[in-house]
C-alpha cells in the first residue's frame, strides 16, 4: 500500500488494486474501506512506534471511550517493536499525504485550497509524455 501510494495511486486506486489481487481486509472483508487504507498509511505502528493515549475513557457514570484531541497527554514509545515499513518510506508517504491534502494552515487556521489532488490528472499527463 505504501509503495502504491508513492507511485501516485489514489486511495480508490489502491482499493481497486487490493480487490484485483483478492487481498482481504483486516476485518476479513473482500472490499477495503477508504478509512482502513488511510488509517494504515498514517499508523505509526508500521515503523515500530506506539502512540499511547489516542483514546481515553470519560468520567463515571458515562465511561464512554473518546478520541483524545488534546484533552489528555499522549506518549510516543519509539522502537516498541520490529518495524514493518521502512521509516523513510513511511515519512515519504506522510509528506505525499500533506502534498495531496486540500487543507492548508493559513495564519494558524485550517483552510481549503482552491484546487485538489487528482490521480486522474497525473495519469493523463503521464499518458501525454
Short mmCIF file of C-alpha atoms in Angstrom, two decimals:
data_model
loop_
_atom_site.label_atom_id
_atom_site.label_comp_id
_atom_site.label_asym_id
_atom_site.label_seq_id
_atom_site.Cartn_x
_atom_site.Cartn_y
_atom_site.Cartn_z
CA UNK A 1 0.00 0.00 0.00
CA UNK A 2 2.76 2.42 0.92
CA UNK A 3 4.60 1.81 -2.35
CA UNK A 4 1.40 2.13 -4.37
CA UNK A 5 0.65 5.45 -2.69
CA UNK A 6 4.15 6.68 -3.54
CA UNK A 7 3.57 5.58 -7.14
CA UNK A 8 0.77 8.19 -7.16
CA UNK A 9 -2.10 5.77 -6.65
CA UNK A 10 -5.14 7.35 -5.02
CA UNK A 11 -6.83 5.56 -2.12
CA UNK A 12 -9.58 4.46 -4.54
CA UNK A 13 -6.95 3.06 -6.91
CA UNK A 14 -5.33 1.17 -4.02
CA UNK A 15 -8.73 -0.30 -3.10
CA UNK A 16 -9.16 -1.46 -6.71
CA UNK A 17 -5.66 -2.98 -6.74
CA UNK A 18 -6.38 -4.86 -3.49
CA UNK A 19 -9.66 -6.16 -4.95
CA UNK A 20 -7.89 -7.23 -8.17
CA UNK A 21 -5.33 -9.21 -6.14
CA UNK A 22 -8.04 -10.70 -3.87
CA UNK A 23 -6.45 -9.16 -0.77
CA UNK A 24 -8.79 -9.45 2.22
CA UNK A 25 -9.18 -6.51 4.61
CA UNK A 26 -8.12 -6.80 8.28
CA UNK A 27 -11.81 -7.33 9.10
CA UNK A 28 -11.92 -10.30 6.72
CA UNK A 29 -13.96 -8.49 4.07
CA UNK A 30 -13.39 -8.60 0.31
CA UNK A 31 -13.75 -4.81 -0.02
CA UNK A 32 -11.45 -2.39 1.78
CA UNK A 33 -12.76 0.91 3.10
CA UNK A 34 -11.09 4.25 2.40
CA UNK A 35 -10.79 4.78 6.13
CA UNK A 36 -8.90 1.48 6.58
CA UNK A 37 -6.35 2.47 3.91
CA UNK A 38 -5.91 5.99 5.30
CA UNK A 39 -5.50 4.63 8.83
CA UNK A 40 -2.86 2.15 7.71
CA UNK A 41 -0.92 4.79 5.78
CA UNK A 42 -0.72 7.04 8.87
CA UNK A 43 -0.34 4.44 11.63
CA UNK A 44 2.97 4.82 13.48
CA UNK A 45 2.89 1.15 14.46
CA UNK A 46 4.15 0.24 10.97
CA UNK A 47 7.52 1.85 11.79
CA UNK A 48 7.79 0.23 15.23
CA UNK A 49 6.37 3.07 17.33
CA UNK A 50 3.29 3.10 19.57
CA UNK A 51 1.28 6.20 20.48
CA UNK A 52 -0.30 5.79 23.90
CA UNK A 53 -3.35 7.84 24.79
CA UNK A 54 -5.05 8.07 21.38
CA UNK A 55 -8.31 7.47 23.25
CA UNK A 56 -9.44 7.84 26.85
CA UNK A 57 -12.41 6.85 28.97
CA UNK A 58 -14.81 9.54 30.18
CA UNK A 59 -15.78 10.14 33.79
CA UNK A 60 -18.23 7.91 35.64
CA UNK A 61 -21.15 7.34 35.04
CA UNK A 62 -20.69 7.93 31.30
CA UNK A 63 -17.46 5.88 30.90
CA UNK A 64 -17.57 6.21 27.10
CA UNK A 65 -14.34 5.88 25.16
CA UNK A 66 -13.43 9.16 23.44
CA UNK A 67 -10.85 10.14 20.83
CA UNK A 68 -8.14 12.20 22.51
CA UNK A 69 -7.96 15.52 20.67
CA UNK A 70 -5.70 17.15 23.24
CA UNK A 71 -7.85 16.64 26.33
CA UNK A 72 -5.20 14.32 27.82
CA UNK A 73 -1.48 13.77 27.29
CA UNK A 74 -0.24 11.33 24.68
CA UNK A 75 3.04 9.42 24.81
CA UNK A 76 5.08 8.09 21.90
CA UNK A 77 7.01 4.88 22.56
CA UNK A 78 9.73 4.65 19.90
CA UNK A 79 11.11 1.30 18.75
CA UNK A 80 8.45 -0.58 20.74
CA UNK A 81 8.59 -3.47 18.24
CA UNK A 82 10.15 -4.52 14.94
CA UNK A 83 9.10 -2.12 12.12
CA UNK A 84 7.11 -3.46 9.18
CA UNK A 85 7.73 -0.47 6.89
CA UNK A 86 11.00 1.38 6.31
CA UNK A 87 10.87 4.71 8.16
CA UNK A 88 11.98 6.57 5.02
CA UNK A 89 9.06 5.15 3.02
CA UNK A 90 6.66 5.99 5.87
CA UNK A 91 7.92 9.60 6.03
CA UNK A 92 7.64 9.94 2.24
CA UNK A 93 4.00 8.80 2.42
CA UNK A 94 3.27 11.35 5.17
CA UNK A 95 4.81 14.13 3.04
CA UNK A 96 2.88 12.98 -0.03
CA UNK A 97 -0.35 12.99 2.00
CA UNK A 98 0.33 16.60 3.05
CA UNK A 99 1.06 17.48 -0.57
CA UNK A 100 -2.20 15.92 -1.78
CA UNK A 101 -4.32 17.39 1.00
CA UNK A 102 -6.62 20.25 0.07
CA UNK A 103 -6.34 21.59 3.63
CA UNK A 104 -3.62 24.09 4.49
CA UNK A 105 -2.80 26.16 7.55
CA UNK A 106 -3.10 29.90 6.98
CA UNK A 107 -2.37 32.11 9.99
CA UNK A 108 -2.90 29.13 12.28
CA UNK A 109 -6.32 28.26 10.81
CA UNK A 110 -7.20 25.33 8.57
CA UNK A 111 -8.46 26.44 5.15
CA UNK A 112 -9.35 24.56 2.00
CA UNK A 113 -7.21 25.13 -1.08
CA UNK A 114 -8.88 26.23 -4.29
CA UNK A 115 -7.61 23.10 -6.05
CA UNK A 116 -7.33 19.45 -5.06
CA UNK A 117 -5.13 16.48 -5.93
CA UNK A 118 -6.35 14.14 -8.64
CA UNK A 119 -4.63 10.91 -9.66
CA UNK A 120 -6.60 11.14 -12.91
CA UNK A 121 -4.73 14.34 -13.84
CA UNK A 122 -1.42 12.58 -13.14
CA UNK A 123 -2.41 9.59 -15.33
CA UNK A 124 -3.48 11.89 -18.16
CA UNK A 125 -0.25 13.92 -18.02
CA UNK A 126 1.89 10.75 -17.96
CA UNK A 127 -0.03 9.44 -20.96
CA UNK A 128 0.88 12.61 -22.91
CA UNK A 129 4.63 12.01 -22.48
#
